[in-house]
Coordinates of C-alpha atoms in Angstrom, one line a residue:
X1 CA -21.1 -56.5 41.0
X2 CA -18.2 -58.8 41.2
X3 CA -20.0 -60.9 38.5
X4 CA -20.3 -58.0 35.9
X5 CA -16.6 -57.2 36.2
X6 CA -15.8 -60.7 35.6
X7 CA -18.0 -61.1 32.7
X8 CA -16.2 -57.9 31.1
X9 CA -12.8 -59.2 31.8
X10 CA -13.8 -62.4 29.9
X11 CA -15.2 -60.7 27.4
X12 CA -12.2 -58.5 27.0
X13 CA -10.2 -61.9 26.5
X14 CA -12.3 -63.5 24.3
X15 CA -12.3 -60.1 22.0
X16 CA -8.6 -59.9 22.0
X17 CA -8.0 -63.4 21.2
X18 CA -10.2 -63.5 18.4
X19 CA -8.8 -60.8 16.5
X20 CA -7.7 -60.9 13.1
X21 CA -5.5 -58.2 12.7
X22 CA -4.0 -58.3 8.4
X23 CA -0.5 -58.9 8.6
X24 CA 0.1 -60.3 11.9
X25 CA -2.6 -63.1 12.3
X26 CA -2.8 -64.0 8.5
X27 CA 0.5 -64.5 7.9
X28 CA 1.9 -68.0 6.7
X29 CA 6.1 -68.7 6.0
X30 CA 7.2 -71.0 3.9
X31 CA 11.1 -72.5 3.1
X32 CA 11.6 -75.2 1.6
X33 CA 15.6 -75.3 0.6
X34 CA 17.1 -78.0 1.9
X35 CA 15.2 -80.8 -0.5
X36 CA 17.3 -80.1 -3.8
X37 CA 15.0 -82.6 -5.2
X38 CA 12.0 -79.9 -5.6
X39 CA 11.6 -78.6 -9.0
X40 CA 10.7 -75.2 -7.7
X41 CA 12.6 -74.1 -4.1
X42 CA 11.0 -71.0 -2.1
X43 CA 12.9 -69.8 1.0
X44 CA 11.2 -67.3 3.6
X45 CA 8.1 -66.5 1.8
X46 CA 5.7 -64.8 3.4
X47 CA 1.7 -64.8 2.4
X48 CA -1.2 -63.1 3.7
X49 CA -4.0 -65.1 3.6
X50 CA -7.5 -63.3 2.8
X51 CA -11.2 -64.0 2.1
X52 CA -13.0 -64.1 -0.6
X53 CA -14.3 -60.8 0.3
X54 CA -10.4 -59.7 1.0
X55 CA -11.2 -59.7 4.3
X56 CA -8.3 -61.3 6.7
X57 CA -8.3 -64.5 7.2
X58 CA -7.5 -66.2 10.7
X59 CA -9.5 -67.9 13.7
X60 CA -8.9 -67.3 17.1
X61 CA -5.9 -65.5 16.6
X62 CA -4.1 -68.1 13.9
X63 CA -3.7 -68.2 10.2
X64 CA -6.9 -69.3 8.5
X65 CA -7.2 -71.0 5.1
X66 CA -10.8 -70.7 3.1
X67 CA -11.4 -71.8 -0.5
X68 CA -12.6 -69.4 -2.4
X69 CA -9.7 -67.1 -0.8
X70 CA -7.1 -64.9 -1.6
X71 CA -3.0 -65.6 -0.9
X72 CA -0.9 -62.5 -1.7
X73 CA 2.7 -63.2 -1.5
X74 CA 4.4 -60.0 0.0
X75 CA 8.0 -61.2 0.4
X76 CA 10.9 -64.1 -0.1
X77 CA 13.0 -65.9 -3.1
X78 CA 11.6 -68.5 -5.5
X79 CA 14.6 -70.7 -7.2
X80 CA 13.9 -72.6 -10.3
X81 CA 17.4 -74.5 -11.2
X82 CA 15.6 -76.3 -14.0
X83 CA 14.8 -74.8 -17.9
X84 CA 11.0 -75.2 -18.0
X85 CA 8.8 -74.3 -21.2
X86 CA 5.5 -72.8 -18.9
X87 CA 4.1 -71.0 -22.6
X88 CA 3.8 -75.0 -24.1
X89 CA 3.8 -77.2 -21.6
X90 CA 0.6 -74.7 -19.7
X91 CA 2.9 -75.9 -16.7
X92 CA 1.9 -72.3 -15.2
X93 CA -1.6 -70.3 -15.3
X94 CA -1.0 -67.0 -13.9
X95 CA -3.9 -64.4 -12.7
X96 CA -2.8 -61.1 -12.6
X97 CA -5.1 -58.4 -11.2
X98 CA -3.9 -54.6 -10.3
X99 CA -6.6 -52.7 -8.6
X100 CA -10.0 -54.4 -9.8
X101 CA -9.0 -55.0 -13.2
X102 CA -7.8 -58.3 -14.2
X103 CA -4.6 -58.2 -17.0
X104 CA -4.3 -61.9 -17.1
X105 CA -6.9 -64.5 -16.5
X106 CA -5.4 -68.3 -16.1
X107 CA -3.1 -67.4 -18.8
X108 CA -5.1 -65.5 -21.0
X109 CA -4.2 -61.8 -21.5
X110 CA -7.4 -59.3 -20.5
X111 CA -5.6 -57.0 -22.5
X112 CA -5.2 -56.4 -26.0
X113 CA -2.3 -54.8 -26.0
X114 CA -0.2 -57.5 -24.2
X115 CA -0.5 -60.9 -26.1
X116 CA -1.6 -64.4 -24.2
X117 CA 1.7 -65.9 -24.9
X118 CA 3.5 -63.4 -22.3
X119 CA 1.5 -64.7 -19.5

């Protein structure tokens, strides 16, 4: 008997520790003022950190980084003290997807109405 309630409590443990709950064990910070030499400073972003099936990503109880994976940034500043060029220079690729459908693909527009060069 004692060895059944021992095994639940362990099991119990082990379940709890391995959770992934989105939002609380997914979650990554970053800040990087402070090095003024950075040609791009971010200060208190936070990211979730997902699948590739959107799923939460984390292992026993931390953060979890898998490529192919999802980051979405949900919070924080980005400072660029620098004039950049991203439309010539191709400096920056964005992918911009709201729901299922993607309106920018590495740069490219998915949509007719809104012109590659805007992306």
């Amino acid at each position: 008997m004692h060895i059944w309630i021992v095994a639940v409590i362990c099991s119990i443990i082990h379940f709890v520790k391995s959770q992934c709950v989105d939002g609380v064990h997914n979650v990554i910070t970053v800040d990087s003022y402070g090095n003024a030499k950075l040609p791009v400073r971010v200060r208190n972003v936070t990211i979730l950190v997902y699948d590739i099936n959107y799923r939460p990503s984390c292992h026993k109880g931390k953060v979890n980084v898998v490529l192919p994976g999802y980051f979405h940034i949900i919070s924080g500043e980005v400072e660029v003290p620098k004039d950049y060029d991203l439309a010539s220079s191709n400096l920056v690729r964005a992918t911009v997807q709201l729901g299922g459908m993607k309106l920018c693909d590495e740069g490219k527009s998915g949509m007719v109405i809104v012109p590659s060069k805007y992306w």
